[in-house]
mmCIF file with all atom_site columns, C-alpha atoms in Angstrom:
data_model
loop_
_atom_site.group_PDB
_atom_site.id
_atom_site.type_symbol
_atom_site.label_atom_id
_atom_site.label_alt_id
_atom_site.label_comp_id
_atom_site.label_asym_id
_atom_site.label_entity_id
_atom_site.label_seq_id
_atom_site.pdbx_PDB_ins_code
_atom_site.Cartn_x
_atom_site.Cartn_y
_atom_site.Cartn_z
_atom_site.occupancy
_atom_site.B_iso_or_equiv
_atom_site.pdbx_formal_charge
_atom_site.auth_seq_id
_atom_site.auth_comp_id
_atom_site.auth_asym_id
_atom_site.auth_atom_id
_atom_site.pdbx_PDB_model_num
ATOM 1   C CA . MET A 1 1   ? 0.000  0.000  0.000   1.00 0.00 ? 1   MET A CA 1
ATOM 2   C CA . LYS A 1 2   ? 2.867  2.376  0.849   1.00 0.00 ? 2   LYS A CA 1
ATOM 3   C CA . LEU A 1 3   ? 4.404  1.818  -2.589  1.00 0.00 ? 3   LEU A CA 1
ATOM 4   C CA . PHE A 1 4   ? 1.065  2.452  -4.302  1.00 0.00 ? 4   PHE A CA 1
ATOM 5   C CA . VAL A 1 5   ? 0.518  5.710  -2.400  1.00 0.00 ? 5   VAL A CA 1
ATOM 6   C CA . SER A 1 6   ? 4.090  6.791  -3.215  1.00 0.00 ? 6   SER A CA 1
ATOM 7   C CA . TYR A 1 7   ? 3.503  6.196  -6.936  1.00 0.00 ? 7   TYR A CA 1
ATOM 8   C CA . LEU A 1 8   ? 0.164  7.996  -6.759  1.00 0.00 ? 8   LEU A CA 1
ATOM 9   C CA . LEU A 1 9   ? 1.743  11.030 -5.070  1.00 0.00 ? 9   LEU A CA 1
ATOM 10  C CA . GLY A 1 10  ? 4.596  11.007 -7.594  1.00 0.00 ? 10  GLY A CA 1
ATOM 11  C CA . ALA A 1 11  ? 2.080  10.982 -10.456 1.00 0.00 ? 11  ALA A CA 1
ATOM 12  C CA . LEU A 1 12  ? 0.163  13.869 -8.850  1.00 0.00 ? 12  LEU A CA 1
ATOM 13  C CA . PHE A 1 13  ? 3.425  15.811 -8.463  1.00 0.00 ? 13  PHE A CA 1
ATOM 14  C CA . SER A 1 14  ? 4.274  15.132 -12.120 1.00 0.00 ? 14  SER A CA 1
ATOM 15  C CA . ILE A 1 15  ? 0.863  16.335 -13.256 1.00 0.00 ? 15  ILE A CA 1
ATOM 16  C CA . GLY A 1 16  ? 1.276  19.503 -11.200 1.00 0.00 ? 16  GLY A CA 1
ATOM 17  C CA . LEU A 1 17  ? 4.719  20.137 -12.702 1.00 0.00 ? 17  LEU A CA 1
ATOM 18  C CA . THR A 1 18  ? 3.323  19.665 -16.193 1.00 0.00 ? 18  THR A CA 1
ATOM 19  C CA . ILE A 1 19  ? 0.282  21.919 -15.693 1.00 0.00 ? 19  ILE A CA 1
ATOM 20  C CA . SER A 1 20  ? 2.405  24.663 -14.123 1.00 0.00 ? 20  SER A CA 1
ATOM 21  C CA . GLY A 1 21  ? 4.934  24.636 -16.963 1.00 0.00 ? 21  GLY A CA 1
ATOM 22  C CA . MET A 1 22  ? 7.846  23.566 -14.750 1.00 0.00 ? 22  MET A CA 1
ATOM 23  C CA . VAL A 1 23  ? 8.699  20.710 -17.154 1.00 0.00 ? 23  VAL A CA 1
ATOM 24  C CA . ASN A 1 24  ? 9.342  23.202 -19.955 1.00 0.00 ? 24  ASN A CA 1
ATOM 25  C CA . PRO A 1 25  ? 13.016 24.238 -19.734 1.00 0.00 ? 25  PRO A CA 1
ATOM 26  C CA . ASN A 1 26  ? 12.371 27.376 -21.802 1.00 0.00 ? 26  ASN A CA 1
ATOM 27  C CA . LYS A 1 27  ? 9.691  28.547 -19.365 1.00 0.00 ? 27  LYS A CA 1
ATOM 28  C CA . VAL A 1 28  ? 12.000 27.926 -16.385 1.00 0.00 ? 28  VAL A CA 1
ATOM 29  C CA . LEU A 1 29  ? 14.905 29.706 -18.087 1.00 0.00 ? 29  LEU A CA 1
ATOM 30  C CA . GLY A 1 30  ? 12.560 32.603 -18.894 1.00 0.00 ? 30  GLY A CA 1
ATOM 31  C CA . PHE A 1 31  ? 11.700 32.817 -15.210 1.00 0.00 ? 31  PHE A CA 1
ATOM 32  C CA . LEU A 1 32  ? 15.360 32.707 -14.147 1.00 0.00 ? 32  LEU A CA 1
ATOM 33  C CA . ASP A 1 33  ? 16.465 35.312 -16.723 1.00 0.00 ? 33  ASP A CA 1
ATOM 34  C CA . ILE A 1 34  ? 15.487 38.472 -14.869 1.00 0.00 ? 34  ILE A CA 1
ATOM 35  C CA . PHE A 1 35  ? 17.703 40.779 -16.936 1.00 0.00 ? 35  PHE A CA 1
ATOM 36  C CA . ARG A 1 36  ? 16.289 40.126 -20.420 1.00 0.00 ? 36  ARG A CA 1
ATOM 37  C CA . GLU A 1 37  ? 12.825 38.764 -21.199 1.00 0.00 ? 37  GLU A CA 1
ATOM 38  C CA . TRP A 1 38  ? 11.709 37.793 -17.719 1.00 0.00 ? 38  TRP A CA 1
ATOM 39  C CA . ASP A 1 39  ? 8.660  35.518 -17.453 1.00 0.00 ? 39  ASP A CA 1
ATOM 40  C CA . PRO A 1 40  ? 7.281  35.976 -13.910 1.00 0.00 ? 40  PRO A CA 1
ATOM 41  C CA . SER A 1 41  ? 4.484  33.400 -14.319 1.00 0.00 ? 41  SER A CA 1
ATOM 42  C CA . LEU A 1 42  ? 6.258  30.752 -12.215 1.00 0.00 ? 42  LEU A CA 1
ATOM 43  C CA . ILE A 1 43  ? 6.201  33.036 -9.168  1.00 0.00 ? 43  ILE A CA 1
ATOM 44  C CA . ALA A 1 44  ? 2.675  31.825 -8.444  1.00 0.00 ? 44  ALA A CA 1
ATOM 45  C CA . VAL A 1 45  ? 3.819  28.191 -8.657  1.00 0.00 ? 45  VAL A CA 1
ATOM 46  C CA . MET A 1 46  ? 6.856  28.641 -6.422  1.00 0.00 ? 46  MET A CA 1
ATOM 47  C CA . GLY A 1 47  ? 5.102  31.068 -4.092  1.00 0.00 ? 47  GLY A CA 1
ATOM 48  C CA . GLY A 1 48  ? 2.147  28.726 -3.710  1.00 0.00 ? 48  GLY A CA 1
ATOM 49  C CA . ALA A 1 49  ? 4.421  25.788 -2.964  1.00 0.00 ? 49  ALA A CA 1
ATOM 50  C CA . ALA A 1 50  ? 6.554  27.753 -0.490  1.00 0.00 ? 50  ALA A CA 1
ATOM 51  C CA . GLY A 1 51  ? 3.518  29.289 1.194   1.00 0.00 ? 51  GLY A CA 1
ATOM 52  C CA . LEU A 1 52  ? 1.742  25.967 1.575   1.00 0.00 ? 52  LEU A CA 1
ATOM 53  C CA . ASN A 1 53  ? 4.930  24.413 2.924   1.00 0.00 ? 53  ASN A CA 1
ATOM 54  C CA . MET A 1 54  ? 5.389  27.222 5.471   1.00 0.00 ? 54  MET A CA 1
ATOM 55  C CA . VAL A 1 55  ? 1.846  26.740 6.768   1.00 0.00 ? 55  VAL A CA 1
ATOM 56  C CA . LEU A 1 56  ? 1.747  22.926 6.818   1.00 0.00 ? 56  LEU A CA 1
ATOM 57  C CA . PHE A 1 57  ? 5.334  22.194 7.900   1.00 0.00 ? 57  PHE A CA 1
ATOM 58  C CA . LYS A 1 58  ? 4.681  23.134 11.538  1.00 0.00 ? 58  LYS A CA 1
ATOM 59  C CA . PHE A 1 59  ? 1.658  20.845 11.691  1.00 0.00 ? 59  PHE A CA 1
ATOM 60  C CA . ILE A 1 60  ? 3.395  17.978 9.939   1.00 0.00 ? 60  ILE A CA 1
ATOM 61  C CA . LEU A 1 61  ? 6.382  18.039 12.301  1.00 0.00 ? 61  LEU A CA 1
ATOM 62  C CA . LYS A 1 62  ? 4.048  17.838 15.306  1.00 0.00 ? 62  LYS A CA 1
ATOM 63  C CA . ARG A 1 63  ? 3.303  14.259 14.290  1.00 0.00 ? 63  ARG A CA 1
ATOM 64  C CA . LYS A 1 64  ? 5.346  11.577 15.989  1.00 0.00 ? 64  LYS A CA 1
ATOM 65  C CA . ASN A 1 65  ? 6.185  9.898  12.656  1.00 0.00 ? 65  ASN A CA 1
ATOM 66  C CA . PRO A 1 66  ? 5.555  10.619 8.992   1.00 0.00 ? 66  PRO A CA 1
ATOM 67  C CA . ILE A 1 67  ? 2.775  8.675  7.306   1.00 0.00 ? 67  ILE A CA 1
ATOM 68  C CA . LEU A 1 68  ? 4.806  6.772  4.700   1.00 0.00 ? 68  LEU A CA 1
ATOM 69  C CA . THR A 1 69  ? 8.099  6.165  6.524   1.00 0.00 ? 69  THR A CA 1
ATOM 70  C CA . THR A 1 70  ? 9.475  5.675  10.024  1.00 0.00 ? 70  THR A CA 1
ATOM 71  C CA . GLU A 1 71  ? 11.138 9.031  10.710  1.00 0.00 ? 71  GLU A CA 1
ATOM 72  C CA . PHE A 1 72  ? 11.394 12.583 9.429   1.00 0.00 ? 72  PHE A CA 1
ATOM 73  C CA . SER A 1 73  ? 14.481 13.558 7.454   1.00 0.00 ? 73  SER A CA 1
ATOM 74  C CA . VAL A 1 74  ? 15.054 17.154 8.514   1.00 0.00 ? 74  VAL A CA 1
ATOM 75  C CA . PRO A 1 75  ? 18.552 18.607 8.905   1.00 0.00 ? 75  PRO A CA 1
ATOM 76  C CA . LYS A 1 76  ? 19.415 19.561 12.455  1.00 0.00 ? 76  LYS A CA 1
ATOM 77  C CA . PRO A 1 77  ? 21.326 22.734 13.340  1.00 0.00 ? 77  PRO A CA 1
ATOM 78  C CA . GLY A 1 78  ? 24.994 22.256 12.566  1.00 0.00 ? 78  GLY A CA 1
ATOM 79  C CA . GLU A 1 79  ? 24.413 19.606 9.885   1.00 0.00 ? 79  GLU A CA 1
ATOM 80  C CA . VAL A 1 80  ? 24.991 22.076 7.061   1.00 0.00 ? 80  VAL A CA 1
ATOM 81  C CA . ASP A 1 81  ? 28.491 21.311 5.812   1.00 0.00 ? 81  ASP A CA 1
ATOM 82  C CA . TRP A 1 82  ? 30.565 22.138 2.744   1.00 0.00 ? 82  TRP A CA 1
ATOM 83  C CA . ARG A 1 83  ? 29.181 19.127 0.835   1.00 0.00 ? 83  ARG A CA 1
ATOM 84  C CA . LEU A 1 84  ? 25.626 20.415 1.221   1.00 0.00 ? 84  LEU A CA 1
ATOM 85  C CA . VAL A 1 85  ? 26.631 23.950 0.200   1.00 0.00 ? 85  VAL A CA 1
ATOM 86  C CA . VAL A 1 86  ? 28.638 22.779 -2.834  1.00 0.00 ? 86  VAL A CA 1
ATOM 87  C CA . GLY A 1 87  ? 25.888 20.350 -3.853  1.00 0.00 ? 87  GLY A CA 1
ATOM 88  C CA . SER A 1 88  ? 23.270 23.091 -3.581  1.00 0.00 ? 88  SER A CA 1
ATOM 89  C CA . ALA A 1 89  ? 25.422 25.439 -5.661  1.00 0.00 ? 89  ALA A CA 1
ATOM 90  C CA . LEU A 1 90  ? 25.913 22.768 -8.341  1.00 0.00 ? 90  LEU A CA 1
ATOM 91  C CA . PHE A 1 91  ? 22.176 22.094 -8.356  1.00 0.00 ? 91  PHE A CA 1
ATOM 92  C CA . GLY A 1 92  ? 21.435 25.807 -8.799  1.00 0.00 ? 92  GLY A CA 1
ATOM 93  C CA . ILE A 1 93  ? 24.023 26.244 -11.527 1.00 0.00 ? 93  ILE A CA 1
ATOM 94  C CA . GLY A 1 94  ? 22.726 23.203 -13.409 1.00 0.00 ? 94  GLY A CA 1
ATOM 95  C CA . TRP A 1 95  ? 19.135 24.356 -13.043 1.00 0.00 ? 95  TRP A CA 1
ATOM 96  C CA . GLY A 1 96  ? 20.047 27.836 -14.255 1.00 0.00 ? 96  GLY A CA 1
ATOM 97  C CA . LEU A 1 97  ? 21.983 26.560 -17.266 1.00 0.00 ? 97  LEU A CA 1
ATOM 98  C CA . GLY A 1 98  ? 19.578 23.835 -18.347 1.00 0.00 ? 98  GLY A CA 1
ATOM 99  C CA . GLY A 1 99  ? 16.221 24.883 -16.954 1.00 0.00 ? 99  GLY A CA 1
ATOM 100 C CA . VAL A 1 100 ? 15.588 21.391 -15.576 1.00 0.00 ? 100 VAL A CA 1
ATOM 101 C CA . CYS A 1 101 ? 15.785 19.939 -12.087 1.00 0.00 ? 101 CYS A CA 1
ATOM 102 C CA . PRO A 1 102 ? 15.198 16.297 -11.059 1.00 0.00 ? 102 PRO A CA 1
ATOM 103 C CA . GLY A 1 103 ? 11.403 16.359 -10.664 1.00 0.00 ? 103 GLY A CA 1
ATOM 104 C CA . PRO A 1 104 ? 10.621 17.891 -14.062 1.00 0.00 ? 104 PRO A CA 1
ATOM 105 C CA . GLY A 1 105 ? 13.497 15.937 -15.611 1.00 0.00 ? 105 GLY A CA 1
ATOM 106 C CA . ILE A 1 106 ? 11.929 12.646 -14.563 1.00 0.00 ? 106 ILE A CA 1
ATOM 107 C CA . ALA A 1 107 ? 8.458  13.842 -15.600 1.00 0.00 ? 107 ALA A CA 1
ATOM 108 C CA . ASN A 1 108 ? 9.934  14.670 -19.031 1.00 0.00 ? 108 ASN A CA 1
ATOM 109 C CA . LEU A 1 109 ? 10.921 11.024 -19.505 1.00 0.00 ? 109 LEU A CA 1
ATOM 110 C CA . PHE A 1 110 ? 7.397  10.419 -20.779 1.00 0.00 ? 110 PHE A CA 1
ATOM 111 C CA . THR A 1 111 ? 8.141  12.664 -23.763 1.00 0.00 ? 111 THR A CA 1
ATOM 112 C CA . LEU A 1 112 ? 10.902 10.213 -24.799 1.00 0.00 ? 112 LEU A CA 1
ATOM 113 C CA . LYS A 1 113 ? 12.998 13.179 -25.952 1.00 0.00 ? 113 LYS A CA 1
ATOM 114 C CA . VAL A 1 114 ? 16.742 12.625 -26.140 1.00 0.00 ? 114 VAL A CA 1
ATOM 115 C CA . GLU A 1 115 ? 17.343 15.593 -23.824 1.00 0.00 ? 115 GLU A CA 1
ATOM 116 C CA . ALA A 1 116 ? 15.168 14.075 -21.089 1.00 0.00 ? 116 ALA A CA 1
ATOM 117 C CA . LEU A 1 117 ? 16.832 10.683 -21.417 1.00 0.00 ? 117 LEU A CA 1
ATOM 118 C CA . ALA A 1 118 ? 20.289 12.284 -21.312 1.00 0.00 ? 118 ALA A CA 1
ATOM 119 C CA . PHE A 1 119 ? 19.356 14.386 -18.281 1.00 0.00 ? 119 PHE A CA 1
ATOM 120 C CA . VAL A 1 120 ? 18.054 11.438 -16.261 1.00 0.00 ? 120 VAL A CA 1
ATOM 121 C CA . GLY A 1 121 ? 21.032 9.321  -17.373 1.00 0.00 ? 121 GLY A CA 1
ATOM 122 C CA . ALA A 1 122 ? 23.422 12.013 -16.132 1.00 0.00 ? 122 ALA A CA 1
ATOM 123 C CA . LEU A 1 123 ? 21.416 12.287 -12.906 1.00 0.00 ? 123 LEU A CA 1
ATOM 124 C CA . LEU A 1 124 ? 21.760 8.553  -12.278 1.00 0.00 ? 124 LEU A CA 1
ATOM 125 C CA . VAL A 1 125 ? 25.489 8.610  -13.065 1.00 0.00 ? 125 VAL A CA 1
ATOM 126 C CA . GLY A 1 126 ? 25.944 11.508 -10.634 1.00 0.00 ? 126 GLY A CA 1
ATOM 127 C CA . GLN A 1 127 ? 24.064 9.650  -7.900  1.00 0.00 ? 127 GLN A CA 1
ATOM 128 C CA . PHE A 1 128 ? 26.104 6.506  -8.525  1.00 0.00 ? 128 PHE A CA 1
ATOM 129 C CA . LEU A 1 129 ? 29.381 8.443  -8.353  1.00 0.00 ? 129 LEU A CA 1
ATOM 130 C CA . PHE A 1 130 ? 28.354 10.183 -5.148  1.00 0.00 ? 130 PHE A CA 1
ATOM 131 C CA . VAL A 1 131 ? 27.424 6.923  -3.443  1.00 0.00 ? 131 VAL A CA 1
ATOM 132 C CA . HIS A 1 132 ? 30.806 5.445  -4.365  1.00 0.00 ? 132 HIS A CA 1
ATOM 133 C CA . VAL A 1 133 ? 33.005 8.433  -3.484  1.00 0.00 ? 133 VAL A CA 1
ATOM 134 C CA . LYS A 1 134 ? 31.176 10.115 -0.574  1.00 0.00 ? 134 LYS A CA 1
ATOM 135 C CA . HIS A 1 135 ? 33.264 8.266  2.022   1.00 0.00 ? 135 HIS A CA 1
ATOM 136 C CA . LYS A 1 136 ? 36.389 9.771  0.444   1.00 0.00 ? 136 LYS A CA 1
ATOM 137 C CA . LEU A 1 137 ? 35.145 13.362 0.743   1.00 0.00 ? 137 LEU A CA 1
#
């Protein structure tokens, strides 16, 4: 049942990304390009998500356990290290250059476009490399 609910929520997330335009790299790049032809339409998407998260997060963390797993995965004070900062910077740079982040990238797999396949392939290679070298960092 947990797996089914996870797939259902993933599909709902994918539908939301598609409807909002977040799976369109050109729309995302238009939003990120504030100095030329800025497209502010994704502010509502990001603002809605951030606002909803700010309201619900306090209630969610009052629960003893999450619904679909055994414990919450929330960084504690002092857990922010150079790996997190560098990883976040790389994520932001990649998102800014390509207009795609993991959620929309995976949702784009259904288009069967070469770009989507290459993006997810690179994502998987990056995850594999991290798992195998993280103990050396």
